[in-house]
mmCIF file of C-alpha atoms in Angstrom:
data_model
loop_
_atom_site.group_PDB
_atom_site.id
_atom_site.type_symbol
_atom_site.label_atom_id
_atom_site.label_comp_id
_atom_site.label_asym_id
_atom_site.label_seq_id
_atom_site.Cartn_x
_atom_site.Cartn_y
_atom_site.Cartn_z
ATOM 1 C CA ASP A 1 69.120 112.042 77.105
ATOM 2 C CA ALA A 2 72.545 111.999 78.687
ATOM 3 C CA LYS A 3 74.379 115.293 78.345
ATOM 4 C CA THR A 4 77.800 113.687 78.115
ATOM 5 C CA THR A 5 79.815 111.866 75.465
ATOM 6 C CA GLN A 6 82.264 109.119 76.367
ATOM 7 C CA PRO A 7 84.241 106.596 74.314
ATOM 8 C CA THR A 8 82.577 103.214 74.191
ATOM 9 C CA SER A 9 85.597 101.290 75.404
ATOM 10 C CA MET A 10 89.190 101.658 76.537
ATOM 11 C CA ASP A 11 92.007 99.315 77.449
ATOM 12 C CA CYS A 12 94.661 99.813 80.100
ATOM 13 C CA ALA A 13 97.597 97.754 81.309
ATOM 14 C CA GLU A 14 97.668 96.856 84.980
ATOM 15 C CA GLY A 15 99.751 99.317 86.987
ATOM 16 C CA ARG A 16 99.461 102.082 84.425
ATOM 17 C CA ALA A 17 97.301 105.181 84.739
ATOM 18 C CA ALA A 18 93.843 104.977 83.171
ATOM 19 C CA ASN A 19 92.641 108.292 81.744
ATOM 20 C CA LEU A 20 88.939 108.305 80.929
ATOM 21 C CA PRO A 21 87.692 111.320 78.957
ATOM 22 C CA CYS A 22 84.242 112.848 79.009
ATOM 23 C CA ASN A 23 82.813 115.599 76.849
ATOM 24 C CA HIS A 24 80.078 117.811 78.320
ATOM 25 C CA SER A 25 80.133 120.814 76.011
ATOM 26 C CA THR A 26 76.641 122.022 77.008
ATOM 27 C CA ILE A 27 77.260 122.010 80.752
ATOM 28 C CA SER A 28 75.688 124.885 82.681
ATOM 29 C CA GLY A 29 77.363 126.951 85.352
ATOM 30 C CA ASN A 30 75.400 125.263 88.126
ATOM 31 C CA GLU A 31 76.025 121.679 87.014
ATOM 32 C CA TYR A 32 78.455 119.323 88.659
ATOM 33 C CA VAL A 33 80.372 116.529 86.938
ATOM 34 C CA TYR A 34 79.906 113.163 88.666
ATOM 35 C CA TRP A 35 81.659 109.880 87.978
ATOM 36 C CA TYR A 36 80.314 106.468 88.891
ATOM 37 C CA ARG A 37 81.475 103.018 87.920
ATOM 38 C CA GLN A 38 79.667 99.718 87.725
ATOM 39 C CA ILE A 39 81.416 96.414 88.050
ATOM 40 C CA HIS A 40 79.588 93.554 86.383
ATOM 41 C CA SER A 41 76.290 92.652 88.099
ATOM 42 C CA GLN A 42 76.800 95.142 90.934
ATOM 43 C CA GLY A 43 75.190 98.496 91.703
ATOM 44 C CA PRO A 44 76.932 101.682 90.542
ATOM 45 C CA GLN A 45 79.697 102.909 92.832
ATOM 46 C CA TYR A 46 80.285 106.613 93.421
ATOM 47 C CA ILE A 47 83.821 107.708 92.560
ATOM 48 C CA ILE A 48 84.161 111.482 92.616
ATOM 49 C CA HIS A 49 82.501 114.738 91.621
ATOM 50 C CA GLY A 50 83.539 118.321 90.942
ATOM 51 C CA LEU A 51 82.307 121.724 89.839
ATOM 52 C CA LYS A 52 85.247 123.785 88.590
ATOM 53 C CA ASN A 53 88.378 122.795 90.415
ATOM 54 C CA ASN A 54 90.288 119.571 90.056
ATOM 55 C CA GLU A 55 89.453 117.026 92.726
ATOM 56 C CA THR A 56 91.279 114.038 94.183
ATOM 57 C CA ASN A 57 90.244 111.337 96.594
ATOM 58 C CA GLU A 58 91.461 107.888 97.522
ATOM 59 C CA MET A 59 89.965 106.365 94.394
ATOM 60 C CA ALA A 60 90.730 108.787 91.596
ATOM 61 C CA SER A 61 91.456 112.301 90.360
ATOM 62 C CA LEU A 62 89.096 114.462 88.351
ATOM 63 C CA ILE A 63 90.523 117.039 85.992
ATOM 64 C CA ILE A 64 88.037 119.596 84.627
ATOM 65 C CA THR A 65 89.080 121.911 81.811
ATOM 66 C CA GLU A 66 88.951 125.628 82.421
ATOM 67 C CA ASP A 67 85.961 126.074 80.102
ATOM 68 C CA ARG A 68 84.299 123.104 81.854
ATOM 69 C CA LYS A 69 83.385 121.518 78.533
ATOM 70 C CA SER A 70 85.288 118.347 79.209
ATOM 71 C CA SER A 71 86.847 116.370 82.011
ATOM 72 C CA THR A 72 89.120 113.397 82.603
ATOM 73 C CA LEU A 73 88.889 110.782 85.307
ATOM 74 C CA ILE A 74 92.301 109.429 86.244
ATOM 75 C CA LEU A 75 92.884 106.122 87.987
ATOM 76 C CA PRO A 76 96.580 106.490 88.824
ATOM 77 C CA HIS A 77 97.535 102.812 89.051
ATOM 78 C CA ALA A 78 94.867 100.649 87.458
ATOM 79 C CA THR A 79 94.328 97.130 88.768
ATOM 80 C CA LEU A 80 92.307 94.237 87.392
ATOM 81 C CA ARG A 81 89.551 95.132 89.875
ATOM 82 C CA ASP A 82 89.117 98.489 88.112
ATOM 83 C CA THR A 83 87.631 96.726 85.099
ATOM 84 C CA ALA A 84 84.129 98.210 84.934
ATOM 85 C CA VAL A 85 81.782 100.530 83.066
ATOM 86 C CA TYR A 86 82.540 104.151 83.971
ATOM 87 C CA TYR A 87 79.765 106.729 83.759
ATOM 88 C CA CYS A 88 80.285 110.477 83.504
ATOM 89 C CA ILE A 89 77.157 112.424 84.536
ATOM 90 C CA VAL A 90 76.370 116.117 84.753
ATOM 91 C CA ARG A 91 73.883 117.089 87.412
ATOM 92 C CA VAL A 92 72.407 120.396 88.483
ATOM 93 C CA ALA A 93 73.252 121.592 91.960
ATOM 94 C CA ASN A 94 70.190 122.583 93.880
ATOM 95 C CA GLN A 95 68.375 121.751 97.050
ATOM 96 C CA ALA A 96 65.938 119.361 95.474
ATOM 97 C CA GLY A 97 66.943 115.826 94.750
ATOM 98 C CA THR A 98 67.572 115.190 91.097
ATOM 99 C CA ALA A 99 67.872 111.939 89.212
ATOM 100 C CA LEU A 100 71.139 110.794 87.745
ATOM 101 C CA ILE A 101 70.904 110.463 83.976
ATOM 102 C CA PHE A 102 73.215 107.684 82.861
ATOM 103 C CA GLY A 103 74.492 107.250 79.322
ATOM 104 C CA LYS A 104 76.168 104.072 78.137
ATOM 105 C CA GLY A 105 79.491 104.900 79.752
ATOM 106 C CA THR A 106 82.983 103.690 78.923
ATOM 107 C CA THR A 107 83.871 100.051 79.393
ATOM 108 C CA LEU A 108 87.392 100.001 80.827
ATOM 109 C CA SER A 109 89.273 96.724 80.503
ATOM 110 C CA VAL A 110 92.403 96.384 82.610
ATOM 111 C CA SER A 111 94.683 93.529 81.655
ATOM 112 C CA SER A 112 97.868 92.092 83.116
ATOM 113 C CA ASP B 1 78.427 102.572 108.392
ATOM 114 C CA THR B 2 76.451 100.002 106.436
ATOM 115 C CA GLY B 3 75.585 100.703 102.848
ATOM 116 C CA VAL B 4 72.301 100.493 101.008
ATOM 117 C CA SER B 5 70.806 97.011 101.139
ATOM 118 C CA GLN B 6 68.251 95.459 98.830
ATOM 119 C CA ASN B 7 66.213 92.289 99.120
ATOM 120 C CA PRO B 8 65.845 89.923 97.500
ATOM 121 C CA ARG B 9 68.963 89.950 95.350
ATOM 122 C CA HIS B 10 67.325 87.769 92.722
ATOM 123 C CA LYS B 11 63.695 87.095 91.903
ATOM 124 C CA ILE B 12 62.285 84.767 89.282
ATOM 125 C CA THR B 13 58.563 84.975 88.680
ATOM 126 C CA LYS B 14 55.996 83.972 86.133
ATOM 127 C CA ARG B 15 54.263 86.488 83.929
ATOM 128 C CA GLY B 16 51.196 87.926 85.611
ATOM 129 C CA GLN B 17 52.442 87.515 89.167
ATOM 130 C CA ASN B 18 53.035 90.395 91.562
ATOM 131 C CA VAL B 19 56.476 91.033 93.050
ATOM 132 C CA THR B 20 57.731 93.335 95.788
ATOM 133 C CA PHE B 21 61.268 94.520 96.413
ATOM 134 C CA ARG B 22 62.648 96.172 99.527
ATOM 135 C CA CYS B 23 65.356 98.803 99.914
ATOM 136 C CA ASP B 24 66.981 99.844 103.184
ATOM 137 C CA PRO B 25 68.896 103.104 102.761
ATOM 138 C CA ILE B 26 71.956 104.286 104.607
ATOM 139 C CA SER B 27 70.817 105.452 108.043
ATOM 140 C CA GLU B 28 70.055 109.176 108.255
ATOM 141 C CA HIS B 29 69.713 109.432 104.473
ATOM 142 C CA ASN B 30 66.424 111.192 103.876
ATOM 143 C CA ARG B 31 66.326 110.743 100.097
ATOM 144 C CA LEU B 32 65.716 107.465 98.331
ATOM 145 C CA TYR B 33 65.722 106.769 94.601
ATOM 146 C CA TRP B 34 64.668 103.798 92.489
ATOM 147 C CA TYR B 35 66.238 103.048 89.111
ATOM 148 C CA ARG B 36 65.853 100.266 86.574
ATOM 149 C CA GLN B 37 68.627 98.868 84.413
ATOM 150 C CA THR B 38 68.191 96.577 81.432
ATOM 151 C CA LEU B 39 70.996 94.610 79.810
ATOM 152 C CA GLY B 40 73.597 96.776 78.118
ATOM 153 C CA GLN B 41 72.041 100.063 79.220
ATOM 154 C CA GLY B 42 72.760 102.509 81.993
ATOM 155 C CA PRO B 43 70.347 102.793 84.915
ATOM 156 C CA GLU B 44 67.127 104.749 84.286
ATOM 157 C CA PHE B 45 65.361 106.786 86.942
ATOM 158 C CA LEU B 46 61.976 105.559 88.160
ATOM 159 C CA THR B 47 61.012 107.546 91.255
ATOM 160 C CA TYR B 48 62.332 109.529 94.208
ATOM 161 C CA PHE B 49 61.323 110.074 97.836
ATOM 162 C CA GLN B 50 62.292 112.744 100.285
ATOM 163 C CA ASN B 51 61.439 111.309 103.695
ATOM 164 C CA GLU B 52 58.041 109.657 103.155
ATOM 165 C CA ALA B 53 56.926 111.926 100.324
ATOM 166 C CA GLN B 54 57.177 110.662 96.754
ATOM 167 C CA LEU B 55 58.277 113.817 94.952
ATOM 168 C CA GLU B 56 58.971 112.674 91.420
ATOM 169 C CA LYS B 57 57.945 109.836 89.154
ATOM 170 C CA SER B 58 59.334 108.995 85.743
ATOM 171 C CA ARG B 59 57.049 108.241 82.822
ATOM 172 C CA LEU B 60 58.698 104.800 82.943
ATOM 173 C CA LEU B 61 56.742 104.124 86.130
ATOM 174 C CA SER B 62 53.575 102.674 84.650
ATOM 175 C CA ASP B 63 50.425 102.204 86.710
ATOM 176 C CA ARG B 64 51.496 98.624 87.398
ATOM 177 C CA PHE B 65 54.374 99.975 89.468
ATOM 178 C CA SER B 66 53.954 101.440 92.932
ATOM 179 C CA ALA B 67 56.541 102.575 95.417
ATOM 180 C CA GLU B 68 56.152 103.469 99.061
ATOM 181 C CA ARG B 69 58.275 104.744 101.886
ATOM 182 C CA PRO B 70 55.778 104.804 104.736
ATOM 183 C CA LYS B 71 57.968 105.897 107.638
ATOM 184 C CA GLY B 72 60.675 107.641 105.720
ATOM 185 C CA SER B 73 63.105 104.788 106.230
ATOM 186 C CA PHE B 74 62.911 101.639 104.064
ATOM 187 C CA SER B 75 61.065 101.620 100.752
ATOM 188 C CA THR B 76 59.223 99.000 98.746
ATOM 189 C CA LEU B 77 58.698 98.773 95.003
ATOM 190 C CA GLU B 78 55.826 96.602 93.847
ATOM 191 C CA ILE B 79 55.170 95.469 90.307
ATOM 192 C CA GLN B 80 51.725 94.080 89.625
ATOM 193 C CA ARG B 81 50.865 91.703 86.786
ATOM 194 C CA THR B 82 54.501 91.362 85.745
ATOM 195 C CA GLU B 83 55.391 91.247 82.049
ATOM 196 C CA GLN B 84 58.492 89.852 80.386
ATOM 197 C CA GLY B 85 59.549 93.400 79.605
ATOM 198 C CA ASP B 86 59.847 94.055 83.339
ATOM 199 C CA SER B 87 62.900 91.777 83.496
ATOM 200 C CA ALA B 88 65.711 94.030 84.645
ATOM 201 C CA MET B 89 67.940 94.985 87.556
ATOM 202 C CA TYR B 90 66.110 97.244 90.006
ATOM 203 C CA LEU B 91 68.473 99.565 91.829
ATOM 204 C CA CYS B 92 67.941 101.653 94.919
ATOM 205 C CA ALA B 93 70.067 104.618 95.937
ATOM 206 C CA SER B 94 69.997 106.895 98.954
ATOM 207 C CA SER B 95 71.390 110.313 99.756
ATOM 208 C CA LYS B 96 71.332 113.008 102.390
ATOM 209 C CA SER B 97 69.986 116.400 101.426
ATOM 210 C CA THR B 98 72.498 119.210 101.617
ATOM 211 C CA LEU B 99 72.268 122.687 103.029
ATOM 212 C CA ALA B 100 70.803 125.505 100.995
ATOM 213 C CA GLY B 101 73.238 126.654 98.378
ATOM 214 C CA GLY B 102 75.453 123.652 98.843
ATOM 215 C CA PRO B 103 76.371 121.005 96.280
ATOM 216 C CA THR B 104 73.753 118.553 95.242
ATOM 217 C CA ASP B 105 73.449 115.331 97.183
ATOM 218 C CA THR B 106 75.595 112.310 96.313
ATOM 219 C CA GLN B 107 73.672 109.108 95.727
ATOM 220 C CA TYR B 108 74.959 105.754 96.984
ATOM 221 C CA PHE B 109 73.603 102.626 95.360
ATOM 222 C CA GLY B 110 72.659 99.226 96.671
ATOM 223 C CA PRO B 111 73.559 95.936 94.964
ATOM 224 C CA GLY B 112 70.247 95.740 93.121
ATOM 225 C CA THR B 113 67.495 93.148 92.722
ATOM 226 C CA ARG B 114 67.600 91.192 89.494
ATOM 227 C CA LEU B 115 64.115 90.320 88.281
ATOM 228 C CA THR B 116 63.485 87.626 85.696
ATOM 229 C CA VAL B 117 59.949 87.256 84.389
ATOM 230 C CA LEU B 118 59.310 83.942 82.626
#
């Protein structure tokens, strides 16, 4: 079972920031938080990941609380093309490859 | 840098037929994963290769399913005697293993092969 809890759906106006929450209260010290998104009928797209510190890249920012029990993915200026299902995944960091365990994610709808 | 490619993109077959899908990972990625996704659900892990070795298989991978990665590059997933319940999107992802003690590898997905079993 997925080890994260996300809202089923969210709406956002185009041009505004989209803040997608994720609860991972049972996360272990050696687990990373990963975010992927999946636009309709396409493969999942990697967005960002982090361990303890906040992270930012060209797509998004990831804010992880100090206790690491929750995080927020921020799309600073949402566009219509950001409409997708967003998955928050926790994954152990080790040398061996490990499967991603997807939940049902959050369906983000961006409207004009 | 080309991404992960999968062929075919769509496959329609009749129940009982065999089908084979191909995945070409990002070059120099030594790990390759197969997932399956049914309508309304997130992807589910099927199996994983490091180079040519199949290191993990999910209980979802019944004996009708077989995956290979003979030279550690492309991989094939074959489904024998297809059933209607096999209708799904089959996704492939690849990654590059990291150094000891480093963060876990990041997986990059292909566009998927959508299978419809009539």
